[in-house]
mmCIF file of C-alpha atoms in Angstrom:
data_model
loop_
_atom_site.group_PDB
_atom_site.id
_atom_site.type_symbol
_atom_site.label_atom_id
_atom_site.label_comp_id
_atom_site.label_asym_id
_atom_site.label_seq_id
_atom_site.Cartn_x
_atom_site.Cartn_y
_atom_site.Cartn_z
ATOM 1 C CA MET X 25 65.135 21.714 66.115
ATOM 2 C CA GLY X 26 64.383 17.787 66.033
ATOM 3 C CA LYS X 27 62.442 15.819 67.985
ATOM 4 C CA VAL X 28 63.683 13.971 71.876
ATOM 5 C CA ASN X 29 62.955 11.712 72.866
ATOM 6 C CA LEU X 30 63.229 8.991 76.175
ATOM 7 C CA GLN X 31 63.831 5.895 76.951
ATOM 8 C CA MET X 32 61.093 5.067 79.971
ATOM 9 C CA TYR X 33 63.684 2.961 81.785
ATOM 10 C CA SER X 34 65.465 6.194 82.286
ATOM 11 C CA PHE X 35 63.480 6.677 85.987
ATOM 12 C CA MET X 36 64.821 3.250 87.471
ATOM 13 C CA ASP X 37 66.604 5.190 90.093
ATOM 14 C CA GLY X 38 64.386 3.322 92.649
ATOM 15 C CA THR X 39 61.974 5.775 93.856
ATOM 16 C CA MET X 40 60.196 6.775 90.970
ATOM 17 C CA ASN X 41 57.775 3.335 90.029
ATOM 18 C CA ASP X 42 54.440 4.671 88.913
ATOM 19 C CA SER X 43 54.860 4.421 84.938
ATOM 20 C CA ARG X 44 52.002 6.692 84.688
ATOM 21 C CA GLU X 45 53.592 9.249 86.575
ATOM 22 C CA ASN X 46 56.637 9.001 84.992
ATOM 23 C CA PHE X 47 54.716 9.284 81.973
ATOM 24 C CA ARG X 48 53.819 12.832 83.265
ATOM 25 C CA ARG X 49 57.107 13.746 84.987
ATOM 26 C CA ALA X 50 58.395 12.899 80.972
ATOM 27 C CA ALA X 51 55.814 15.348 79.043
ATOM 28 C CA GLU X 52 56.148 17.913 81.684
ATOM 29 C CA MET X 53 60.366 17.905 81.314
ATOM 30 C CA GLY X 54 59.363 18.872 78.100
ATOM 31 C CA TYR X 55 59.739 15.434 75.985
ATOM 32 C CA ASP X 56 58.667 14.895 72.757
ATOM 33 C CA GLY X 57 58.125 10.733 73.138
ATOM 34 C CA VAL X 58 59.221 7.538 74.622
ATOM 35 C CA GLU X 59 60.359 4.832 74.489
ATOM 36 C CA LEU X 60 58.861 1.877 76.675
ATOM 37 C CA PHE X 61 60.086 -0.889 78.825
ATOM 38 C CA GLY X 62 58.549 -3.581 81.055
ATOM 39 C CA PRO X 63 56.860 -2.316 84.076
ATOM 40 C CA ASP X 64 55.021 0.383 81.257
ATOM 41 C CA PHE X 65 53.166 -3.022 79.693
ATOM 42 C CA GLU X 66 50.839 -2.963 83.037
ATOM 43 C CA ILE X 67 49.118 -0.572 82.070
ATOM 44 C CA PRO X 68 46.104 -1.273 79.562
ATOM 45 C CA ALA X 69 47.206 -0.633 75.654
ATOM 46 C CA GLU X 70 43.542 1.524 74.785
ATOM 47 C CA GLU X 71 44.359 3.697 78.764
ATOM 48 C CA LEU X 72 48.259 4.037 77.872
ATOM 49 C CA LYS X 73 46.916 5.057 73.926
ATOM 50 C CA ALA X 74 44.733 8.331 76.136
ATOM 51 C CA LEU X 75 47.668 8.626 78.927
ATOM 52 C CA LEU X 76 49.990 9.501 76.219
ATOM 53 C CA GLU X 77 46.994 11.570 73.729
ATOM 54 C CA GLU X 78 46.696 13.361 76.330
ATOM 55 C CA LEU X 79 50.116 13.932 77.880
ATOM 56 C CA LYS X 80 51.216 14.479 73.579
ATOM 57 C CA LEU X 81 53.826 12.324 74.122
ATOM 58 C CA GLU X 82 54.051 10.166 70.671
ATOM 59 C CA PRO X 83 54.965 6.338 71.266
ATOM 60 C CA VAL X 84 57.832 5.765 69.008
ATOM 61 C CA SER X 85 59.178 1.884 70.215
ATOM 62 C CA LEU X 86 59.350 -0.401 72.877
ATOM 63 C CA HIS X 87 61.782 -2.772 74.864
ATOM 64 C CA ALA X 88 60.692 -6.644 75.136
ATOM 65 C CA PRO X 89 61.710 -7.732 78.452
ATOM 66 C CA LYS X 90 62.708 -10.655 76.885
ATOM 67 C CA THR X 91 63.473 -11.403 73.015
ATOM 68 C CA GLU X 92 60.812 -14.643 73.095
ATOM 69 C CA MET X 93 58.091 -12.425 74.376
ATOM 70 C CA VAL X 94 58.229 -9.635 71.170
ATOM 71 C CA GLU X 95 55.425 -11.496 69.389
ATOM 72 C CA GLY X 96 53.296 -11.680 72.167
ATOM 73 C CA LEU X 97 53.416 -7.842 72.565
ATOM 74 C CA ILE X 98 52.487 -6.971 68.422
ATOM 75 C CA PRO X 99 49.018 -6.603 69.559
ATOM 76 C CA PHE X 100 50.245 -4.166 72.358
ATOM 77 C CA ALA X 101 52.209 -1.787 69.896
ATOM 78 C CA ASN X 102 49.788 -2.009 67.714
ATOM 79 C CA ALA X 103 47.218 -0.451 69.815
ATOM 80 C CA LEU X 104 49.444 2.640 70.404
ATOM 81 C CA GLY X 105 50.063 2.904 66.786
ATOM 82 C CA MET X 106 54.082 2.269 67.153
ATOM 83 C CA GLN X 107 55.836 2.405 63.929
ATOM 84 C CA PHE X 108 59.269 0.085 66.140
ATOM 85 C CA ILE X 109 59.223 -2.671 68.322
ATOM 86 C CA GLY X 110 62.620 -3.821 69.841
ATOM 87 C CA ILE X 111 64.657 -6.011 71.103
ATOM 88 C CA GLY X 112 67.087 -4.647 74.361
ATOM 89 C CA MET X 113 69.688 -7.142 74.718
ATOM 90 C CA GLU X 114 70.305 -10.634 73.995
ATOM 91 C CA VAL X 115 73.133 -12.672 75.903
ATOM 92 C CA LEU X 116 75.262 -13.334 73.072
ATOM 93 C CA LYS X 117 77.955 -16.181 74.532
ATOM 94 C CA ASP X 118 79.410 -17.662 71.829
ATOM 95 C CA GLU X 119 80.033 -17.267 68.073
ATOM 96 C CA GLU X 120 77.138 -20.324 67.812
ATOM 97 C CA SER X 121 74.437 -18.259 69.385
ATOM 98 C CA VAL X 122 75.318 -14.599 67.134
ATOM 99 C CA HIS X 123 74.374 -16.914 64.252
ATOM 100 C CA SER X 124 71.363 -18.120 65.816
ATOM 101 C CA PHE X 125 70.406 -15.563 67.539
ATOM 102 C CA ALA X 126 70.453 -13.468 63.657
ATOM 103 C CA LYS X 127 67.306 -16.898 62.820
ATOM 104 C CA THR X 128 65.784 -16.059 65.616
ATOM 105 C CA LEU X 129 66.021 -12.099 64.609
ATOM 106 C CA ASN X 130 65.124 -12.897 61.063
ATOM 107 C CA ARG X 131 62.084 -14.868 61.713
ATOM 108 C CA ILE X 132 60.464 -12.519 64.758
ATOM 109 C CA GLY X 133 61.257 -9.978 62.304
ATOM 110 C CA LYS X 134 59.243 -11.079 59.360
ATOM 111 C CA ALA X 135 56.315 -11.333 62.036
ATOM 112 C CA CYS X 136 56.183 -7.945 62.845
ATOM 113 C CA ALA X 137 56.174 -7.123 59.542
ATOM 114 C CA GLU X 138 53.339 -9.085 58.951
ATOM 115 C CA LYS X 139 51.896 -6.212 61.563
ATOM 116 C CA GLY X 140 52.713 -3.016 60.050
ATOM 117 C CA LEU X 141 55.852 -3.459 62.690
ATOM 118 C CA MET X 142 60.011 -2.732 61.880
ATOM 119 C CA LEU X 143 62.034 -5.187 64.917
ATOM 120 C CA THR X 144 65.178 -3.265 66.583
ATOM 121 C CA TYR X 145 67.724 -4.262 67.897
ATOM 122 C CA HIS X 146 69.922 -2.809 70.821
ATOM 123 C CA ASN X 147 72.940 -2.967 71.158
ATOM 124 C CA HIS X 148 75.776 -3.175 74.233
ATOM 125 C CA THR X 149 79.638 -3.153 74.116
ATOM 126 C CA GLN X 150 79.243 -7.256 73.615
ATOM 127 C CA GLU X 151 78.240 -6.479 70.032
ATOM 128 C CA PHE X 152 81.334 -4.941 69.074
ATOM 129 C CA ALA X 153 83.049 -8.134 70.358
ATOM 130 C CA ASP X 154 85.030 -10.139 67.885
ATOM 131 C CA CYS X 155 82.751 -12.703 67.146
ATOM 132 C CA GLY X 156 85.168 -15.015 67.376
ATOM 133 C CA ARG X 157 86.162 -14.337 71.007
ATOM 134 C CA ILE X 158 82.783 -13.927 72.294
ATOM 135 C CA GLY X 159 82.208 -15.785 75.848
ATOM 136 C CA SER X 160 80.655 -15.773 79.332
ATOM 137 C CA VAL X 161 80.943 -15.094 82.399
ATOM 138 C CA PRO X 162 79.301 -16.668 85.022
ATOM 139 C CA GLY X 163 77.806 -14.842 87.669
ATOM 140 C CA ALA X 164 76.476 -16.060 90.288
ATOM 141 C CA ALA X 165 78.821 -16.580 94.155
ATOM 142 C CA GLY X 166 81.810 -17.805 93.765
ATOM 143 C CA ALA X 167 82.399 -16.724 90.302
ATOM 144 C CA ALA X 168 85.911 -15.433 91.307
ATOM 145 C CA GLU X 169 86.975 -18.926 92.522
ATOM 146 C CA GLU X 170 85.570 -20.743 88.972
ATOM 147 C CA GLN X 171 87.610 -17.901 86.971
ATOM 148 C CA GLN X 172 90.755 -19.671 88.923
ATOM 149 C CA ALA X 173 89.603 -22.549 88.403
ATOM 150 C CA ALA X 174 89.223 -22.445 84.529
ATOM 151 C CA GLY X 175 92.485 -20.665 84.730
ATOM 152 C CA LYS X 176 90.958 -17.186 83.388
ATOM 153 C CA PRO X 177 92.101 -13.803 85.619
ATOM 154 C CA CYS X 178 88.888 -12.574 87.631
ATOM 155 C CA GLY X 179 87.779 -9.108 86.307
ATOM 156 C CA ASP X 180 86.364 -5.894 86.835
ATOM 157 C CA VAL X 181 82.298 -6.413 86.528
ATOM 158 C CA GLN X 182 80.561 -3.472 85.059
ATOM 159 C CA PRO X 183 77.079 -3.276 84.177
ATOM 160 C CA GLU X 184 76.083 -3.899 79.961
ATOM 161 C CA ASN X 185 72.502 -3.327 80.350
ATOM 162 C CA ARG X 186 69.174 -3.370 84.008
ATOM 163 C CA HIS X 187 66.421 -3.237 81.477
ATOM 164 C CA ALA X 188 64.630 -6.149 82.187
ATOM 165 C CA ALA X 189 65.608 -9.815 83.759
ATOM 166 C CA GLY X 190 67.164 -11.985 81.839
ATOM 167 C CA GLU X 191 70.052 -9.325 80.251
ATOM 168 C CA ALA X 192 73.469 -8.780 81.114
ATOM 169 C CA CYS X 193 76.202 -6.787 83.389
ATOM 170 C CA VAL X 194 79.302 -7.540 82.110
ATOM 171 C CA SER X 195 83.261 -8.841 82.883
ATOM 172 C CA VAL X 196 86.305 -7.251 82.128
ATOM 173 C CA GLN X 197 88.149 -10.153 81.012
ATOM 174 C CA PRO X 198 92.082 -10.288 80.129
ATOM 175 C CA GLU X 199 91.464 -12.604 77.653
ATOM 176 C CA ASN X 200 88.701 -10.579 75.915
ATOM 177 C CA ARG X 201 90.582 -7.128 76.202
ATOM 178 C CA HIS X 202 92.121 -6.992 72.390
ATOM 179 C CA ALA X 203 89.169 -8.499 70.524
ATOM 180 C CA ALA X 204 89.129 -7.623 66.987
ATOM 181 C CA GLY X 205 92.870 -5.728 67.636
ATOM 182 C CA GLU X 206 91.297 -2.741 69.680
ATOM 183 C CA ALA X 207 92.794 -2.213 72.950
ATOM 184 C CA CYS X 208 89.961 -2.065 76.094
ATOM 185 C CA VAL X 209 90.897 0.485 78.332
ATOM 186 C CA SER X 210 91.028 -0.203 82.513
ATOM 187 C CA VAL X 211 88.677 0.184 84.521
ATOM 188 C CA GLN X 212 90.642 1.123 87.556
ATOM 189 C CA PRO X 213 90.757 4.415 88.575
ATOM 190 C CA GLU X 214 94.220 5.077 87.862
ATOM 191 C CA ASN X 215 93.742 4.990 83.681
ATOM 192 C CA ARG X 216 90.856 6.184 83.370
ATOM 193 C CA HIS X 217 91.060 8.098 80.027
ATOM 194 C CA ALA X 218 89.284 11.742 79.351
ATOM 195 C CA ALA X 219 86.639 12.239 77.027
ATOM 196 C CA GLU X 220 88.814 13.006 74.466
ATOM 197 C CA THR X 221 89.925 9.313 74.195
ATOM 198 C CA ALA X 222 90.350 8.566 70.504
ATOM 199 C CA LEU X 223 87.453 6.421 68.888
ATOM 200 C CA ASP X 224 87.983 3.901 66.484
ATOM 201 C CA SER X 225 86.575 4.664 63.242
ATOM 202 C CA SER X 226 87.729 1.924 60.672
ATOM 203 C CA ARG X 227 85.260 -0.537 59.087
ATOM 204 C CA ARG X 228 85.545 -4.280 60.535
ATOM 205 C CA THR X 229 83.688 -7.412 59.288
ATOM 206 C CA ASP X 230 84.079 -9.514 62.350
ATOM 207 C CA ARG X 231 82.609 -7.926 65.128
ATOM 208 C CA VAL X 232 79.505 -9.700 66.794
ATOM 209 C CA ILE X 233 77.181 -6.248 65.164
ATOM 210 C CA ASP X 234 79.224 -7.123 61.406
ATOM 211 C CA VAL X 235 77.651 -10.785 61.718
ATOM 212 C CA LEU X 236 73.946 -9.816 62.626
ATOM 213 C CA MET X 237 73.594 -6.905 60.094
ATOM 214 C CA ARG X 238 75.391 -9.079 57.365
ATOM 215 C CA GLU X 239 72.983 -12.235 58.446
ATOM 216 C CA THR X 240 69.683 -10.566 58.809
ATOM 217 C CA GLU X 241 67.445 -9.099 56.130
ATOM 218 C CA PRO X 242 66.576 -5.807 55.994
ATOM 219 C CA GLU X 243 62.873 -5.819 55.099
ATOM 220 C CA TYR X 244 62.443 -7.733 59.076
ATOM 221 C CA VAL X 245 65.418 -6.246 61.480
ATOM 222 C CA SER X 246 66.712 -2.780 61.719
ATOM 223 C CA PHE X 247 69.052 -1.707 64.486
ATOM 224 C CA GLU X 248 69.166 0.941 67.120
ATOM 225 C CA LEU X 249 72.129 2.127 67.990
ATOM 226 C CA ASP X 250 73.425 2.889 71.871
ATOM 227 C CA ALA X 251 75.485 5.610 70.315
ATOM 228 C CA GLY X 252 77.052 5.316 73.898
ATOM 229 C CA TRP X 253 77.762 1.733 74.808
ATOM 230 C CA CYS X 254 79.459 1.922 70.991
ATOM 231 C CA ALA X 255 81.910 4.930 72.042
ATOM 232 C CA ALA X 256 82.391 2.713 75.798
ATOM 233 C CA ALA X 257 84.092 -0.450 73.650
ATOM 234 C CA GLY X 258 86.051 1.970 71.503
ATOM 235 C CA PHE X 259 84.027 2.368 68.234
ATOM 236 C CA ASP X 260 82.800 5.964 66.107
ATOM 237 C CA PRO X 261 79.290 5.648 66.258
ATOM 238 C CA ILE X 262 79.411 7.689 63.102
ATOM 239 C CA ALA X 263 81.467 6.111 61.136
ATOM 240 C CA PHE X 264 79.165 3.115 62.744
ATOM 241 C CA VAL X 265 75.644 4.499 61.262
ATOM 242 C CA GLU X 266 77.806 5.722 57.713
ATOM 243 C CA GLN X 267 78.819 1.714 57.152
ATOM 244 C CA TYR X 268 75.385 0.593 57.723
ATOM 245 C CA SER X 269 73.429 3.333 56.162
ATOM 246 C CA GLY X 270 69.958 2.116 55.987
ATOM 247 C CA ARG X 271 70.064 0.414 58.497
ATOM 248 C CA VAL X 272 70.074 2.396 61.650
ATOM 249 C CA LYS X 273 66.483 2.795 62.385
ATOM 250 C CA LEU X 274 66.351 4.845 66.387
ATOM 251 C CA ILE X 275 69.261 6.083 68.099
ATOM 252 C CA HIS X 276 70.163 5.804 72.377
ATOM 253 C CA ILE X 277 71.300 9.591 73.251
ATOM 254 C CA LYS X 278 73.977 8.428 76.300
ATOM 255 C CA GLU X 279 76.921 9.617 77.566
ATOM 256 C CA SER X 280 80.036 7.630 77.894
ATOM 257 C CA SER X 281 83.116 9.439 79.624
ATOM 258 C CA ARG X 282 85.259 6.996 78.573
ATOM 259 C CA VAL X 283 86.476 3.537 76.969
ATOM 260 C CA VAL X 284 86.041 -0.104 78.604
ATOM 261 C CA GLY X 285 86.158 -2.058 75.280
ATOM 262 C CA PRO X 286 83.781 -4.434 74.133
ATOM 263 C CA GLN X 287 82.679 -7.299 76.830
ATOM 264 C CA PRO X 288 81.339 -10.426 77.402
ATOM 265 C CA PRO X 289 77.569 -11.011 78.938
ATOM 266 C CA MET X 290 76.953 -12.081 82.070
ATOM 267 C CA ASP X 291 73.005 -14.017 82.141
ATOM 268 C CA PHE X 292 71.220 -12.950 84.877
ATOM 269 C CA SER X 293 70.220 -16.309 84.715
ATOM 270 C CA THR X 294 73.423 -17.616 86.850
ATOM 271 C CA LEU X 295 72.529 -14.943 89.705
ATOM 272 C CA PRO X 296 71.130 -16.271 92.684
ATOM 273 C CA ARG X 297 67.581 -14.872 93.889
ATOM 274 C CA ASP X 298 65.908 -13.066 96.473
ATOM 275 C CA GLU X 299 62.682 -13.882 97.526
ATOM 276 C CA ASN X 300 60.698 -11.710 94.603
ATOM 277 C CA GLY X 301 62.794 -13.171 92.089
ATOM 278 C CA ALA X 302 65.590 -10.365 92.005
ATOM 279 C CA PRO X 303 69.028 -11.202 90.845
ATOM 280 C CA ILE X 304 71.271 -11.061 94.315
ATOM 281 C CA PHE X 305 74.401 -9.507 93.598
ATOM 282 C CA SER X 306 77.370 -9.590 96.325
ATOM 283 C CA ASP X 307 78.294 -6.733 98.125
ATOM 284 C CA GLU X 308 81.975 -6.380 96.137
ATOM 285 C CA LEU X 309 79.871 -6.955 92.250
ATOM 286 C CA LYS X 310 77.259 -3.957 93.161
ATOM 287 C CA LYS X 311 80.609 -2.144 94.133
ATOM 288 C CA THR X 312 82.064 -2.281 90.969
ATOM 289 C CA MET X 313 79.406 -2.229 88.883
ATOM 290 C CA GLU X 314 77.871 1.265 90.842
ATOM 291 C CA GLU X 315 81.350 3.156 90.167
ATOM 292 C CA LEU X 316 80.646 1.495 86.531
ATOM 293 C CA ASP X 317 77.663 3.300 86.163
ATOM 294 C CA ARG X 318 79.512 6.250 86.597
ATOM 295 C CA ILE X 319 80.521 5.959 82.615
ATOM 296 C CA ASN X 320 77.298 7.703 81.699
ATOM 297 C CA CYS X 321 78.579 11.560 82.067
ATOM 298 C CA ARG X 322 76.864 14.663 82.726
ATOM 299 C CA ALA X 323 75.077 16.110 78.781
ATOM 300 C CA GLY X 324 77.977 17.214 76.629
ATOM 301 C CA GLU X 325 80.615 16.259 78.999
ATOM 302 C CA GLY X 326 81.128 12.093 76.872
ATOM 303 C CA LEU X 327 83.111 10.727 74.056
ATOM 304 C CA VAL X 328 80.222 11.380 71.066
ATOM 305 C CA ASP X 329 79.487 14.295 69.036
ATOM 306 C CA TRP X 330 76.182 14.709 68.938
ATOM 307 C CA LYS X 331 75.480 17.073 65.872
ATOM 308 C CA ALA X 332 78.447 15.495 64.168
ATOM 309 C CA LEU X 333 76.148 12.029 64.896
ATOM 310 C CA LYS X 334 73.125 13.473 64.172
ATOM 311 C CA GLU X 335 73.664 14.915 60.475
ATOM 312 C CA ALA X 336 75.498 11.713 59.260
ATOM 313 C CA ALA X 337 72.483 9.591 61.113
ATOM 314 C CA ASP X 338 69.825 11.838 59.301
ATOM 315 C CA GLN X 339 71.409 11.563 56.030
ATOM 316 C CA ASN X 340 71.877 7.600 56.694
ATOM 317 C CA GLY X 341 68.337 6.890 57.351
ATOM 318 C CA CYS X 342 67.482 7.531 61.015
ATOM 319 C CA GLN X 343 64.294 8.257 62.076
ATOM 320 C CA ALA X 344 64.219 8.733 66.292
ATOM 321 C CA TYR X 345 66.682 10.291 68.685
ATOM 322 C CA ILE X 346 66.244 8.566 72.249
ATOM 323 C CA VAL X 347 67.466 9.671 75.437
ATOM 324 C CA GLU X 348 68.743 6.880 78.264
ATOM 325 C CA ARG X 349 70.268 7.944 81.697
ATOM 326 C CA GLU X 350 71.470 4.941 83.706
ATOM 327 C CA TYR X 351 73.175 7.183 86.243
ATOM 328 C CA SER X 352 72.323 10.422 88.014
ATOM 329 C CA VAL X 353 75.163 12.297 88.300
ATOM 330 C CA SER X 354 73.947 15.143 90.419
ATOM 331 C CA GLY X 355 71.966 13.068 92.387
ATOM 332 C CA ASN X 356 68.490 13.674 91.503
ATOM 333 C CA ARG X 357 67.538 11.489 88.456
ATOM 334 C CA LEU X 358 64.550 14.115 87.170
ATOM 335 C CA ASN X 359 66.702 17.783 87.761
ATOM 336 C CA ASP X 360 70.029 14.946 85.184
ATOM 337 C CA LEU X 361 67.215 14.152 82.596
ATOM 338 C CA LYS X 362 65.794 17.722 81.981
ATOM 339 C CA ALA X 363 69.590 18.559 81.930
ATOM 340 C CA ASP X 364 70.657 16.318 79.325
ATOM 341 C CA LEU X 365 66.987 17.585 77.086
ATOM 342 C CA GLU X 366 68.161 21.054 77.565
ATOM 343 C CA TYR X 367 71.530 19.849 76.367
ATOM 344 C CA TYR X 368 70.141 17.700 73.135
ATOM 345 C CA ARG X 369 67.919 20.701 72.086
ATOM 346 C CA THR X 370 70.714 22.238 70.977
ATOM 347 C CA GLN X 371 72.809 19.170 69.309
ATOM 348 C CA ILE X 372 69.883 17.106 67.743
#
């Protein structure tokens, strides 16, 4: 039986806002380790180290709130004895930004390596789009009018990541639904695919993720494969870890019930903000985002064969498996996280 770790973002349902208590919850449920995110960094490193040791939770990794904050978190990660330090998402608006980001990863990765850390980058669906077709999506009020004025159909919006300020959700635009030749499924209820949706296992060389793999140095940069988003993009995570043997060091265990296709990001900085600095979403946008959150289905009911993925990942250099839950299927996030752990104990 392998270790099952937990991304602490999984507690973010709006009711569990005490990081210290959430670590205790993770330990009581039986998780072996944790991956940290934003609010966790408010706890002084020495205090957090003592707490994790008390709870027998291994600090596996962390997600920096923004790319430019990674280097500032190196001392924090070192104090906790981590091996990995990660970036949860970068808004990649066009092909030029992809190549530029690869250079940034190499620079930051070298700085991390000098302090004994391996930098990881965590994917969403955007990284499986054709690199030459990836584009940004307007997100502020009036986006539909902006798109129509530009001659572009307005699409449905799907959340990609809400780990930290500046990260992204997406819009399914017709011009992006067949990037790299893969079919993208409509998000409308009548067109949803069941869990047996076929995933593309062919090897690609022109996706965003392929470019990042080619243009980053293995000694400085590794990847954290979010298997759920990979499957939601329409690609087989097993084939991916085999294709990039040795580059995938961490895997996010997340269920996705259907394929929505690789989609471009929306920069949260384009959204209006409330008095506390939080992004303001229109009622329509919130409704669509909540609907599409439901892709994160019950453990064992998604697209991924976890036993097969675990076997392939072990053989190709993966070192840790981390559960992440973005939606409560039962209405009780703690019950869902307990059920996740019980199921994945049988798989990994």
